[in-house]
Coordinates of C-alpha atoms in Angstrom, one line a residue:
M572 CA -12.3 -34.7 -49.7
G573 CA -9.2 -32.9 -48.4
K574 CA -10.2 -33.4 -44.7
L575 CA -7.9 -35.4 -42.4
D576 CA -10.2 -38.3 -41.8
D577 CA -9.3 -40.8 -39.1
G578 CA -6.5 -38.4 -37.9
S579 CA -4.2 -39.5 -40.8
P580 CA -2.5 -37.1 -43.2
V581 CA -2.9 -39.5 -46.2
W582 CA -6.3 -37.9 -47.0
I583 CA -4.5 -34.8 -48.1
F584 CA -3.2 -36.8 -51.0
F585 CA -6.0 -39.2 -51.7
E586 CA -9.7 -39.0 -52.4
K587 CA -12.5 -41.6 -52.4
I588 CA -14.1 -42.6 -55.7
N589 CA -16.7 -45.2 -57.0
G590 CA -18.9 -45.0 -54.0
D591 CA -16.0 -45.1 -51.5
K592 CA -14.8 -48.4 -52.9
E593 CA -11.6 -47.0 -54.3
V594 CA -9.1 -44.2 -53.6
K595 CA -7.2 -42.1 -56.0
C596 CA -3.9 -40.2 -55.5
R597 CA -4.1 -36.5 -56.1
K598 CA -0.4 -36.3 -57.1
C599 CA 0.0 -39.1 -59.6
G600 CA -3.5 -40.4 -60.3
K601 CA -3.0 -44.0 -59.2
T602 CA -6.0 -45.8 -57.8
Y603 CA -6.2 -48.5 -55.1
K604 CA -9.0 -50.6 -53.6
Y605 CA -10.2 -49.1 -50.3
C606 CA -10.5 -51.7 -47.5
L607 CA -11.3 -49.3 -44.6
N608 CA -7.5 -48.8 -43.8
T609 CA -4.7 -46.6 -45.0
S610 CA -1.8 -49.0 -45.2
V611 CA -1.7 -49.2 -49.0
M612 CA -2.0 -45.4 -49.3
I613 CA 0.8 -44.8 -46.8
T614 CA 3.1 -47.3 -48.6
H615 CA 2.4 -45.5 -51.9
L616 CA 3.2 -42.1 -50.4
R617 CA 6.4 -43.4 -48.8
S618 CA 7.7 -44.8 -52.0
D619 CA 6.5 -42.2 -54.5
H620 CA 6.0 -39.0 -52.6
P621 CA 8.2 -39.2 -49.4
D622 CA 9.1 -35.5 -49.3
D623 CA 5.4 -34.4 -49.5
L624 CA 4.4 -36.9 -46.9
R625 CA 7.2 -35.7 -44.5
K626 CA 6.2 -32.1 -45.0
A627 CA 2.5 -32.9 -44.3
E628 CA 3.4 -34.8 -41.1
N629 CA 5.6 -32.0 -39.8
E630 CA 2.9 -29.4 -40.4
R631 CA 0.4 -31.7 -38.6
K632 CA 2.7 -32.2 -35.6
G633 CA 3.2 -28.4 -35.3
K634 CA -0.6 -27.8 -35.3
N635 CA -1.2 -30.6 -32.7
G636 CA 1.7 -29.3 -30.5
A637 CA 0.3 -25.8 -30.5
K638 CA -3.2 -27.2 -29.8
N639 CA -1.9 -29.3 -26.9
E640 CA 0.1 -26.4 -25.5
K641 CA -3.0 -24.2 -25.6
N642 CA -5.1 -26.9 -24.0
S643 CA -2.4 -27.4 -21.3
R644 CA -2.4 -23.7 -20.5
Y645 CA -6.2 -23.7 -20.4
D646 CA -6.3 -26.7 -18.0
N647 CA -3.7 -25.1 -15.7
D648 CA -5.6 -21.8 -15.6
A649 CA -8.9 -23.5 -15.1
N650 CA -7.6 -25.6 -12.3
S651 CA -5.9 -22.7 -10.6
N652 CA -9.2 -20.7 -10.7
L653 CA -11.1 -23.7 -9.4
I654 CA -8.7 -24.0 -6.5
M655 CA -9.2 -20.3 -5.7
A656 CA -13.0 -20.5 -6.0
L657 CA -13.1 -23.4 -3.5
S658 CA -10.6 -21.6 -1.2
T659 CA -12.5 -18.4 -1.1
S660 CA -16.0 -19.8 -0.7
N661 CA -18.0 -22.2 1.5
V662 CA -18.5 -24.7 -1.3
P663 CA -17.3 -28.2 -0.3
F664 CA -14.8 -30.2 -2.4
R665 CA -17.4 -32.8 -3.3
F666 CA -19.2 -30.1 -5.4
V667 CA -16.9 -31.1 -8.3
K668 CA -18.7 -34.4 -8.5
N669 CA -22.0 -32.8 -9.1
E670 CA -23.3 -34.1 -12.5
Y671 CA -24.7 -30.8 -13.6
F672 CA -21.4 -29.0 -12.8
K673 CA -19.6 -31.7 -14.9
K674 CA -22.0 -31.1 -17.8
F675 CA -21.5 -27.4 -17.5
C676 CA -17.7 -27.9 -17.8
L677 CA -18.1 -30.3 -20.8
L678 CA -20.2 -27.7 -22.6
L679 CA -17.4 -25.1 -22.1
N680 CA -14.6 -27.5 -23.2
P681 CA -15.3 -31.2 -24.0
D682 CA -11.6 -32.0 -23.5
H683 CA -11.3 -30.6 -20.0
I684 CA -11.2 -33.1 -17.1
V685 CA -12.6 -31.7 -13.8
M686 CA -10.3 -32.2 -10.8
S687 CA -11.3 -34.8 -8.2
P688 CA -11.6 -33.9 -4.5
D689 CA -8.3 -35.7 -3.8
A690 CA -6.6 -33.9 -6.7
I691 CA -7.8 -30.6 -5.2
R692 CA -6.3 -31.5 -1.8
R693 CA -3.0 -32.4 -3.5
K694 CA -3.0 -29.1 -5.4
L695 CA -3.7 -27.1 -2.3
A696 CA -0.8 -28.9 -0.5
E697 CA 1.4 -28.3 -3.6
N698 CA 0.7 -24.6 -3.7
S699 CA 1.4 -24.3 0.1
N700 CA 4.7 -26.2 -0.2
K701 CA 5.8 -24.1 -3.2
Y702 CA 5.0 -20.9 -1.3
I703 CA 6.9 -22.1 1.9
L704 CA 9.9 -23.0 -0.2
E705 CA 10.0 -19.7 -2.0
I706 CA 9.6 -17.6 1.2
S707 CA 12.1 -19.7 3.1
K708 CA 14.8 -18.5 0.6
K709 CA 13.8 -14.9 1.1
V710 CA 13.8 -14.9 4.9
G711 CA 16.9 -17.1 5.3
D712 CA 19.4 -14.2 5.7
L713 CA 17.3 -11.8 7.7
E714 CA 19.0 -10.3 10.7
K715 CA 16.2 -9.1 13.0
C716 CA 12.5 -8.9 12.4
F717 CA 9.2 -7.9 13.9
I718 CA 6.1 -10.1 13.7
A719 CA 2.5 -9.0 13.4
C720 CA 0.1 -11.6 14.9
D721 CA -3.5 -11.7 15.6
G722 CA -6.3 -14.2 16.2
W723 CA -9.9 -14.8 15.1
D724 CA -12.3 -16.8 17.1
G725 CA -15.5 -18.2 15.6
R726 CA -18.6 -17.0 17.4
Y727 CA -20.5 -20.3 17.2
E728 CA -17.7 -22.7 16.2
N729 CA -14.9 -24.0 18.5
V730 CA -12.3 -22.7 16.1
S731 CA -9.4 -20.2 16.6
L732 CA -7.3 -19.0 13.7
Y733 CA -4.0 -17.1 14.0
A734 CA -2.2 -15.4 11.2
L735 CA 1.5 -14.3 11.2
F736 CA 3.3 -11.7 9.2
V737 CA 7.1 -10.9 9.4
Y738 CA 8.6 -7.5 8.7
F739 CA 12.3 -7.0 8.2
V740 CA 14.8 -4.7 6.4
D741 CA 17.7 -6.3 4.6
K742 CA 21.3 -5.1 4.9
D743 CA 21.3 -3.2 1.6
F744 CA 18.1 -1.2 2.2
C745 CA 17.2 -2.1 -1.4
K746 CA 13.9 -2.6 -3.1
Q747 CA 12.5 -6.1 -2.7
K748 CA 9.8 -8.1 -4.5
L749 CA 7.6 -10.9 -3.3
V750 CA 6.8 -13.8 -5.6
W751 CA 3.3 -15.2 -5.5
F752 CA 3.3 -18.4 -7.6
D753 CA 5.6 -17.0 -10.3
K754 CA 3.9 -13.5 -10.2
E755 CA 5.9 -10.6 -8.9
V756 CA 4.2 -8.3 -6.5
T757 CA 5.9 -5.2 -5.1
W758 CA 5.1 -4.2 -1.5
N759 CA 7.2 -1.6 0.3
K760 CA 10.1 -0.3 -1.7
N761 CA 12.5 -0.5 1.2
R762 CA 11.0 -3.0 3.6
N763 CA 10.0 -6.7 3.3
L764 CA 6.6 -7.9 4.3
Q765 CA 6.3 -11.7 4.3
F766 CA 3.2 -13.6 5.1
L767 CA 4.1 -16.8 6.9
G768 CA 0.6 -18.4 7.2
I769 CA -2.7 -18.7 8.9
Q770 CA -3.4 -21.8 10.9
K771 CA -6.0 -23.3 13.2
L772 CA -5.0 -23.2 16.9
D773 CA -5.1 -26.5 18.7
G774 CA -6.7 -26.0 22.1
K775 CA -7.6 -22.7 23.9
S776 CA -6.1 -19.3 23.0
T777 CA -3.5 -19.3 25.8
A778 CA -0.1 -17.8 25.6
E779 CA 1.5 -21.2 25.6
N780 CA -0.5 -22.5 22.7
I781 CA 0.0 -19.3 20.7
G782 CA 3.8 -19.6 21.4
N783 CA 3.8 -23.2 20.1
L784 CA 1.9 -22.2 16.9
I785 CA 4.3 -19.2 16.2
S786 CA 7.3 -21.4 16.9
K787 CA 6.0 -24.0 14.6
L788 CA 5.4 -21.5 11.8
I789 CA 8.8 -19.8 12.0
R790 CA 10.6 -23.2 12.1
L791 CA 8.7 -24.1 9.0
Y792 CA 10.3 -21.3 7.2
G793 CA 13.8 -21.8 8.8
I794 CA 13.7 -18.6 10.9
D795 CA 15.6 -18.7 14.2
F796 CA 13.4 -17.6 17.1
C797 CA 16.3 -15.4 18.4
K798 CA 15.9 -13.3 15.3
I799 CA 12.5 -12.1 16.4
M800 CA 12.9 -8.7 18.0
G801 CA 9.3 -8.1 19.0
G802 CA 5.7 -8.0 17.8
I803 CA 3.0 -5.5 17.0
T804 CA -0.4 -6.6 18.2
D805 CA -3.6 -5.3 19.8
A806 CA -4.2 -5.3 23.5
A807 CA -5.0 -9.0 23.7
S808 CA -3.6 -10.4 27.0
N809 CA -2.6 -13.7 25.5
L810 CA -0.4 -12.2 22.8
K811 CA 1.2 -9.7 25.2
S812 CA 1.9 -12.6 27.6
F813 CA 3.5 -14.6 24.8
L814 CA 5.8 -11.7 24.0
N815 CA 6.6 -11.0 27.6
R816 CA 7.4 -14.6 28.4
N817 CA 10.0 -14.6 25.6
D818 CA 11.5 -11.2 26.5
L819 CA 10.4 -9.7 23.2
Y820 CA 9.4 -6.1 22.6
H821 CA 5.7 -5.3 22.3
I822 CA 4.2 -2.4 20.4
H823 CA 0.6 -1.7 20.8
C824 CA -1.2 -1.4 17.5
A825 CA -1.6 2.4 17.0
A826 CA -4.9 2.1 15.2
H827 CA -6.4 -0.1 17.9
S828 CA -5.0 2.2 20.7
I829 CA -6.7 5.3 19.2
S830 CA -9.9 3.4 18.4
L831 CA -10.2 2.7 22.1
I832 CA -10.1 6.4 22.8
L833 CA -12.9 6.9 20.3
E834 CA -15.0 4.1 21.9
E835 CA -14.8 5.9 25.2
A836 CA -15.8 9.2 23.6
S837 CA -18.8 7.6 21.8
A838 CA -20.1 6.2 25.1
I839 CA -20.7 9.7 26.5
P840 CA -24.5 9.8 27.1
K841 CA -25.3 12.8 24.9
V842 CA -23.1 11.5 22.1
A843 CA -24.4 8.0 22.4
Q844 CA -28.0 9.2 22.0
V845 CA -27.2 11.0 18.8
L846 CA -25.2 8.1 17.4
A847 CA -28.1 5.8 18.1
K848 CA -30.2 7.7 15.6
V849 CA -27.4 7.6 13.1
N850 CA -27.1 3.8 13.6
R851 CA -30.9 3.4 13.1
L852 CA -30.6 5.2 9.7
A853 CA -27.7 2.9 8.7
A854 CA -29.6 -0.2 9.8
H855 CA -32.7 0.9 7.8
L856 CA -30.6 1.5 4.6
S857 CA -28.9 -1.9 5.0
R858 CA -32.3 -3.7 5.3
S859 CA -34.3 -1.9 2.5
K860 CA -32.8 -2.1 -0.9
T861 CA -35.5 0.1 -2.4
D862 CA -34.9 2.9 0.1
R863 CA -31.1 2.5 -0.4
K864 CA -31.5 3.0 -4.1
K865 CA -33.6 6.1 -3.6
F866 CA -31.0 7.4 -1.2
R867 CA -28.2 6.8 -3.7
D868 CA -30.2 8.5 -6.5
R869 CA -30.9 11.5 -4.3
S870 CA -27.2 11.8 -3.3
A871 CA -26.2 11.5 -6.9
A872 CA -28.7 14.3 -7.9
L873 CA -27.3 16.5 -5.2
K874 CA -23.7 15.7 -6.3
T875 CA -22.9 14.4 -2.9
K876 CA -19.8 12.2 -3.0
G877 CA -18.6 9.7 -0.5
R878 CA -19.8 6.5 1.1
I879 CA -23.5 6.5 2.1
P880 CA -24.2 5.8 5.8
L881 CA -24.2 2.0 5.8
P882 CA -23.2 0.0 8.9
F883 CA -19.6 -0.8 9.5
S884 CA -18.3 -4.1 11.0
V885 CA -18.3 -4.1 14.8
T886 CA -14.6 -4.7 14.7
R887 CA -13.9 -1.8 12.3
W888 CA -11.6 0.7 14.0
A889 CA -13.3 4.1 14.5
G890 CA -16.4 2.8 12.7
C891 CA -18.7 5.0 14.8
V892 CA -16.9 8.2 13.7
M893 CA -16.8 7.2 10.0
L894 CA -20.5 6.5 10.1
A895 CA -21.1 9.9 11.6
V896 CA -19.0 11.5 8.9
A897 CA -21.0 9.7 6.2
Y898 CA -24.3 10.8 7.9
L899 CA -23.2 14.5 7.8
E900 CA -22.1 14.3 4.2
H901 CA -25.5 13.0 3.1
Y902 CA -27.6 15.0 5.5
Q903 CA -29.3 16.9 2.5
S904 CA -30.3 13.5 1.0
I905 CA -31.9 12.6 4.4
S906 CA -33.9 15.8 4.7
A907 CA -35.0 15.6 1.0
L908 CA -36.7 12.2 1.3
D909 CA -40.0 11.8 3.1
A910 CA -39.2 8.3 4.2
F911 CA -36.2 9.4 6.2
Q912 CA -37.7 12.3 8.2
Q913 CA -37.6 10.2 11.4
F914 CA -33.8 10.1 11.2
L915 CA -33.3 13.9 11.2
L916 CA -31.7 15.7 14.1
D917 CA -32.9 18.7 16.1
D918 CA -30.7 21.7 16.8
N919 CA -29.2 20.4 20.0
E920 CA -28.4 17.0 18.4
K921 CA -26.8 18.7 15.4
K922 CA -24.6 20.7 17.7
V923 CA -23.6 17.6 19.6
L924 CA -22.8 15.6 16.5
N925 CA -20.9 18.6 14.9
H926 CA -18.8 18.9 18.0
F927 CA -18.1 15.2 18.2
I928 CA -17.0 15.1 14.5
E929 CA -14.8 18.2 14.9
M930 CA -13.0 16.8 17.9
T931 CA -12.5 13.2 16.6
T932 CA -11.5 14.0 13.0
P933 CA -7.8 14.2 13.8
F934 CA -8.0 10.9 15.6
L935 CA -9.7 9.4 12.5
E936 CA -7.0 10.8 10.3
T937 CA -4.4 9.1 12.5
I938 CA -6.1 5.8 12.3
H939 CA -6.3 5.8 8.6
N940 CA -2.7 6.7 8.3
A941 CA -1.7 3.9 10.7
E942 CA -3.6 1.3 8.7
S943 CA -1.2 1.7 5.8
D944 CA 1.7 -0.7 5.5
A945 CA 3.8 2.1 4.1
T946 CA 4.1 3.6 7.6
Y947 CA 6.7 3.0 10.3
C948 CA 6.4 2.5 14.0
S949 CA 8.5 5.6 14.5
E950 CA 5.5 7.7 13.6
I951 CA 3.4 6.5 16.6
V952 CA 4.9 8.8 19.2
P953 CA 4.8 11.9 16.9
Q954 CA 1.2 11.1 16.0
Y955 CA 0.2 11.0 19.7
A956 CA 2.1 14.2 20.3
S957 CA 0.1 16.0 17.6
L958 CA -3.2 14.6 19.0
Y959 CA -2.4 15.7 22.5
E960 CA -1.4 19.2 21.3
F961 CA -4.7 19.4 19.5
V962 CA -7.1 18.3 22.3
S963 CA -5.2 20.1 25.0
G964 CA -5.6 23.4 23.1
Q965 CA -9.4 23.0 23.0
N966 CA -12.0 24.2 25.5
Q967 CA -11.7 21.8 28.5
K968 CA -15.1 22.6 29.8
T969 CA -16.9 20.0 27.8
R970 CA -17.0 16.4 28.9
L971 CA -16.0 15.2 25.4
V972 CA -12.8 17.3 25.3
K973 CA -11.9 16.3 28.9
L974 CA -12.2 12.6 28.1
L975 CA -10.2 12.9 24.9
T976 CA -7.5 14.8 26.6
S977 CA -7.1 12.4 29.5
E978 CA -7.3 9.3 27.4
T979 CA -4.8 10.6 24.9
L980 CA -2.4 11.6 27.6
K981 CA -2.7 8.2 29.2
R982 CA -1.9 6.3 26.0
Y983 CA 0.7 8.8 24.9
S984 CA 2.6 8.4 28.2
K985 CA 2.5 4.7 27.9
Y986 CA 4.2 4.8 24.5
L987 CA 6.9 7.1 26.0
T988 CA 7.8 4.2 28.3
N989 CA 8.2 1.8 25.4
D990 CA 11.9 1.5 24.6
V991 CA 11.6 0.2 21.1
A992 CA 9.1 2.9 20.2
L993 CA 11.5 5.6 21.4
L994 CA 14.4 4.0 19.6
A995 CA 12.4 4.0 16.4
V996 CA 11.6 7.7 16.8
Y997 CA 15.3 8.3 17.4
C998 CA 16.3 6.4 14.3
D999 CA 13.8 8.2 12.1
P1000 CA 15.6 11.4 10.8
R1001 CA 12.3 13.1 10.3
F1002 CA 11.6 13.2 14.1
A1003 CA 15.0 12.8 15.8
Y1004 CA 15.8 15.7 18.1
L1005 CA 12.6 17.4 17.2
D1006 CA 11.1 19.7 19.9
G1007 CA 7.7 18.8 21.2
V1008 CA 7.7 15.1 20.2
L1009 CA 8.8 13.7 23.6
K1010 CA 6.8 15.1 26.5
T1011 CA 8.6 13.6 29.6
V1012 CA 11.6 11.9 28.0
D1013 CA 15.0 13.5 27.2
W1014 CA 16.8 12.7 24.0
E1015 CA 19.9 11.9 26.2
D1016 CA 18.0 9.0 27.7
I1017 CA 17.3 7.5 24.3
E1018 CA 20.9 8.0 23.3
R1019 CA 22.0 5.9 26.2
N1020 CA 19.5 3.2 25.2
A1021 CA 20.9 3.3 21.7
V1022 CA 24.4 2.9 23.0
N1023 CA 23.3 -0.1 25.2
Y1024 CA 21.5 -1.7 22.3
C1025 CA 24.5 -1.3 19.9
E1026 CA 26.8 -2.7 22.5
S1027 CA 24.6 -5.7 23.3
S1028 CA 24.1 -6.6 19.7
R1029 CA 27.5 -6.0 18.2
E1030 CA 28.2 -7.9 15.1
V1031 CA 31.0 -10.5 15.2
R1032 CA 33.2 -9.7 12.2
P1033 CA 34.1 -12.8 10.1
A1034 CA 37.7 -14.0 9.7
D1035 CA 39.9 -12.3 7.2
A1036 CA 39.9 -13.2 3.5
T1037 CA 42.6 -15.8 3.8
G1038 CA 40.3 -18.0 5.8
T1039 CA 42.9 -18.4 8.6
E1040 CA 41.5 -18.1 12.1
P1041 CA 43.3 -16.2 14.8
P1042 CA 45.2 -18.4 17.4
A1043 CA 43.2 -19.5 20.4
K1044 CA 43.4 -17.3 23.4
K1045 CA 45.0 -18.6 26.5
S1046 CA 42.7 -19.0 29.5
N1047 CA 43.3 -16.3 32.1
N1048 CA 41.7 -16.9 35.5
Q1049 CA 43.4 -14.0 37.1
N1050 CA 41.0 -11.3 38.5
T1051 CA 43.6 -8.6 39.3
F1052 CA 43.1 -4.9 39.2
F1053 CA 45.4 -4.7 36.2
S1054 CA 43.3 -7.3 34.2
R1055 CA 40.1 -5.5 35.0
F1056 CA 41.7 -2.2 33.9
L1057 CA 42.7 -3.6 30.5
E1058 CA 39.3 -5.2 30.0
S1059 CA 37.5 -1.9 30.7
K1060 CA 39.7 -0.1 28.2
R1061 CA 39.1 -2.7 25.6
Q1062 CA 35.3 -2.5 26.0
S1063 CA 35.2 1.3 26.0
Q1064 CA 36.5 1.7 22.4
P1065 CA 33.2 0.4 20.7
T1066 CA 31.2 2.6 23.1
E1067 CA 33.1 5.7 22.1
S1068 CA 32.6 4.7 18.5
V1069 CA 28.8 4.7 19.0
R1070 CA 28.9 8.0 20.8
T1071 CA 30.9 9.5 18.0
E1072 CA 28.2 8.3 15.5
I1073 CA 25.5 9.8 17.8
V1074 CA 27.2 13.2 17.9
N1075 CA 27.7 13.3 14.1
Y1076 CA 24.1 12.0 13.6
E1077 CA 22.7 14.9 15.6
A1078 CA 24.8 17.4 13.7
I1079 CA 23.7 16.2 10.3
I1080 CA 20.0 16.1 11.4
M1081 CA 20.1 19.6 12.8
A1082 CA 21.9 20.9 9.7
G1083 CA 19.2 19.6 7.3
R1084 CA 16.2 17.4 8.3
P1085 CA 14.5 15.2 5.7
S1086 CA 11.0 16.1 4.7
P1087 CA 8.0 14.5 6.5
S1088 CA 7.0 12.6 3.3
S1089 CA 10.5 11.0 2.8
C1090 CA 11.3 7.4 3.6
P1091 CA 13.6 7.1 6.6
L1092 CA 15.3 4.0 5.3
L1093 CA 16.6 6.0 2.3
F1094 CA 18.6 8.2 4.7
W1095 CA 20.3 5.2 6.3
K1096 CA 20.9 3.7 2.9
S1097 CA 22.8 6.8 1.9
N1098 CA 24.6 7.2 5.2
G1099 CA 25.1 3.6 6.2
A1100 CA 28.9 3.7 5.7
R1101 CA 29.1 6.9 7.9
F1102 CA 27.0 5.4 10.7
P1103 CA 27.5 1.6 10.6
Q1104 CA 26.2 0.9 14.1
L1105 CA 23.3 3.3 14.1
S1106 CA 22.2 2.2 10.6
R1107 CA 22.1 -1.4 11.9
L1108 CA 20.0 -0.3 14.8
A1109 CA 17.7 1.5 12.3
R1110 CA 17.3 -1.7 10.3
H1111 CA 16.1 -3.5 13.5
V1112 CA 13.7 -1.0 14.9
L1113 CA 12.2 0.6 11.7
C1114 CA 11.0 -2.7 10.2
S1115 CA 7.6 -2.6 12.0
P1116 CA 4.6 -0.6 10.8
Q1117 CA 2.3 1.4 13.0
S1118 CA -0.5 -1.2 13.2
S1119 CA -1.4 -4.8 12.6
A1120 CA -4.1 -3.8 10.0
Q1121 CA -2.7 -6.3 7.5
V1122 CA -3.8 -9.2 9.7
E1123 CA -7.2 -7.7 10.3
R1124 CA -7.8 -7.2 6.6
L1125 CA -6.8 -10.9 6.1
F1126 CA -9.3 -12.1 8.6
S1127 CA -12.1 -10.1 7.1
R1128 CA -11.7 -12.2 3.9
C1129 CA -10.7 -15.6 5.4
G1130 CA -12.7 -15.9 8.6
E1131 CA -15.9 -16.9 6.9
L1132 CA -14.3 -20.1 5.5
V1133 CA -14.7 -21.9 8.8
S1134 CA -18.1 -20.3 9.7
S1135 CA -20.0 -22.8 7.6
S1136 CA -21.2 -26.2 8.6
R1137 CA -20.1 -27.5 5.2
R1138 CA -16.5 -27.2 6.3
N1139 CA -16.8 -28.8 9.7
R1140 CA -15.1 -32.1 8.7
L1141 CA -11.9 -30.6 7.3
S1142 CA -8.7 -31.9 8.9
T1143 CA -6.3 -29.4 10.4
K1144 CA -3.8 -30.0 7.5
T1145 CA -6.4 -29.4 4.8
M1146 CA -7.8 -26.4 6.6
N1147 CA -4.4 -24.8 7.0
D1148 CA -3.6 -25.4 3.3
L1149 CA -7.1 -24.0 2.3
L1150 CA -6.6 -20.9 4.5
L1151 CA -3.1 -20.3 3.1
N1152 CA -4.3 -20.5 -0.5
A1153 CA -7.3 -18.2 0.3
S1154 CA -5.0 -15.8 2.1
L1155 CA -2.6 -15.7 -0.9
G1156 CA -5.5 -14.9 -3.2
A1157 CA -6.6 -12.1 -0.8
L1158 CA -3.1 -10.7 -0.6
K1159 CA -2.8 -10.5 -4.3
K1160 CA -5.7 -8.2 -4.4
L1161 CA -4.3 -6.1 -1.5
S1162 CA -0.9 -5.8 -3.0
E1163 CA -1.4 -2.8 -5.4
E1164 CA -3.7 -0.5 -3.4
V1165 CA -5.0 -1.6 0.0
R1166 CA -8.8 -1.3 -0.1
D1167 CA -8.9 1.6 -2.4
K1168 CA -10.5 -0.1 -5.4
E1169 CA -12.6 -2.6 -3.3
E1170 CA -14.4 0.1 -1.4
S1171 CA -15.5 2.2 -4.4
E1172 CA -18.9 3.6 -4.5
T1173 CA -19.6 1.9 -7.8
D1174 CA -20.6 -1.2 -5.8
E1175 CA -24.1 -0.3 -4.8
D1176 CA -24.6 -3.0 -2.2
S1177 CA -21.1 -2.9 -0.8
D1178 CA -20.9 -2.6 3.0
D1179 CA -17.1 -2.4 3.1
D1180 CA -15.1 0.2 5.0
I1181 CA -14.0 3.6 3.8
G1182 CA -10.6 3.4 2.0
E1183 CA -7.5 4.1 3.9
D1184 CA -6.4 7.0 1.8
V1185 CA -9.4 9.2 2.7
Y1186 CA -7.3 10.7 5.5
S1187 CA -3.6 11.0 5.6
M1188 CA -1.1 12.9 7.8
W1189 CA 1.9 12.5 5.6
P1190 CA 1.7 13.2 1.8
R1191 CA 1.1 10.1 -0.3
N1192 CA 1.1 9.4 -4.0
A1193 CA -2.6 8.4 -3.9
T1194 CA -5.1 11.1 -4.4
N1195 CA -7.5 11.7 -1.5
R1196 CA -11.3 11.5 -2.2
R1197 CA -11.8 15.1 -1.1
S1198 CA -9.6 18.1 -0.7
S1199 CA -10.4 18.6 3.0
S1200 CA -10.8 16.0 5.8
A1201 CA -13.2 18.1 7.7
P1202 CA -16.9 17.1 7.3
P1203 CA -19.4 19.7 6.1
S1204 CA -21.1 21.6 8.9
L1205 CA -24.8 21.3 9.5

């Protein structure tokens, strides 16, 4: 009878006797009449055994406190996962009222109370406000930044979503961390990447409406619009128009630019005819689960590694080339199965496909490298220089090579007219003053642009440590030759200082250039005191990556939230909170290794893209899936 009946500790000391009519103290043996209450027993314990009663009460409080703390942690974790489940699926909020779902939760934990739809909305708003407050503290002292913005339009719904990321480098070039709801996530070791939000666009996707949305988002985080230096986007006219209207620099996403070249190459009639057969195989494998399993088993028996030829998304950059590579890698599996004989190629088709893969593999390598957030926009021009050198050295008699050469030169020349792209190349010690990088531009022209930028964005030094301000200058309305002479001499001193830094910078670069795999920001962190103005320029122009792939990856996970009729009654506020929570959940998964784990071949029915580390121009810490990027020959 030592159980704690009725939740009282008195039953540790008493037991029922005589058919539950009396109770007897285990300590002293006294008996009392039991009248279905514990008042008499508590009085006896307080008077005769106070120390024992106090000890029992303290032990019971400790057990209950631990139990309550455990239940509280369980409830918080359960509610957080419920929020993420609703944010990343098409299930409406009213599903939590389903009686069978409630019974299911009660069977797991009878003490758990399922959140109501209103509580879910409040939690979504709470998570969003907490994230906004945290990021506002981090971006409050940024000096200059680049934005990555892109939109997603529903095919059948009148919905347009726009997401915004901000890239910036702090003054100390030091390692930074993001905080996702009390969980630390490391992104780039020398550059900040901050996700500002994803929101529904009110009205049509015009430059004016996009500008209003971006202005609203950056004001929400306390960022001055004048701190935005430029943006990296695709070739969308509305985004370019927004940047041009506000006199901001525009960098064309390198991955999108190169994918346009590959689209032109895949449209050549002979190539398109072969790729059509490759696409028919991919479509067949995606429809037939039985044949797909046979195909996988055959590839495993032949020890063929790599992604099987399944369709890629229509928006996947260079998807046609990646599908052709997968087709070649698994060609033995195709020829070994009777059901796939119709998808085999004749000798001429094999020759065309082999030539297509051979010519486009360097372009595919460049795209995969550009998709990484560890890259810098300073790598775009050198990447195009290497591509042009490759295609111009091939046999120009074939139509494919001619097209690749002309398209590469056209886009390469366009980047050579982009001032911010050239300044980024100049501020990257891996490429500055390197022969063969600039085709039609002289390094002296970029040096003049660097001087002009440093002069136009000179820092105003604060007052001295005493806090006393200098006396006010007297107004001087004279416009004499002597006054103009003095003013020109005063303004020439900072210019000479910048030119001195440029001369010393060229000398140190030519004496010993950093390795291609090094981080350019580490150079400026070590030499910031020696080159104060150039290091400030480097912080401004090296904050942008090569592509806006981060936004594209986000849309691939969040776009379907508004593609369901079950979400057609959401208000704009609730939709924005829902998309922000879903995006944060997606970004947590992308923080460690972008797409490497998610696109593993262990997922048999996965139709995801090939991981970004399959091809890489610069050495990375991640191990590539195969030692050579060249596909096996037929």
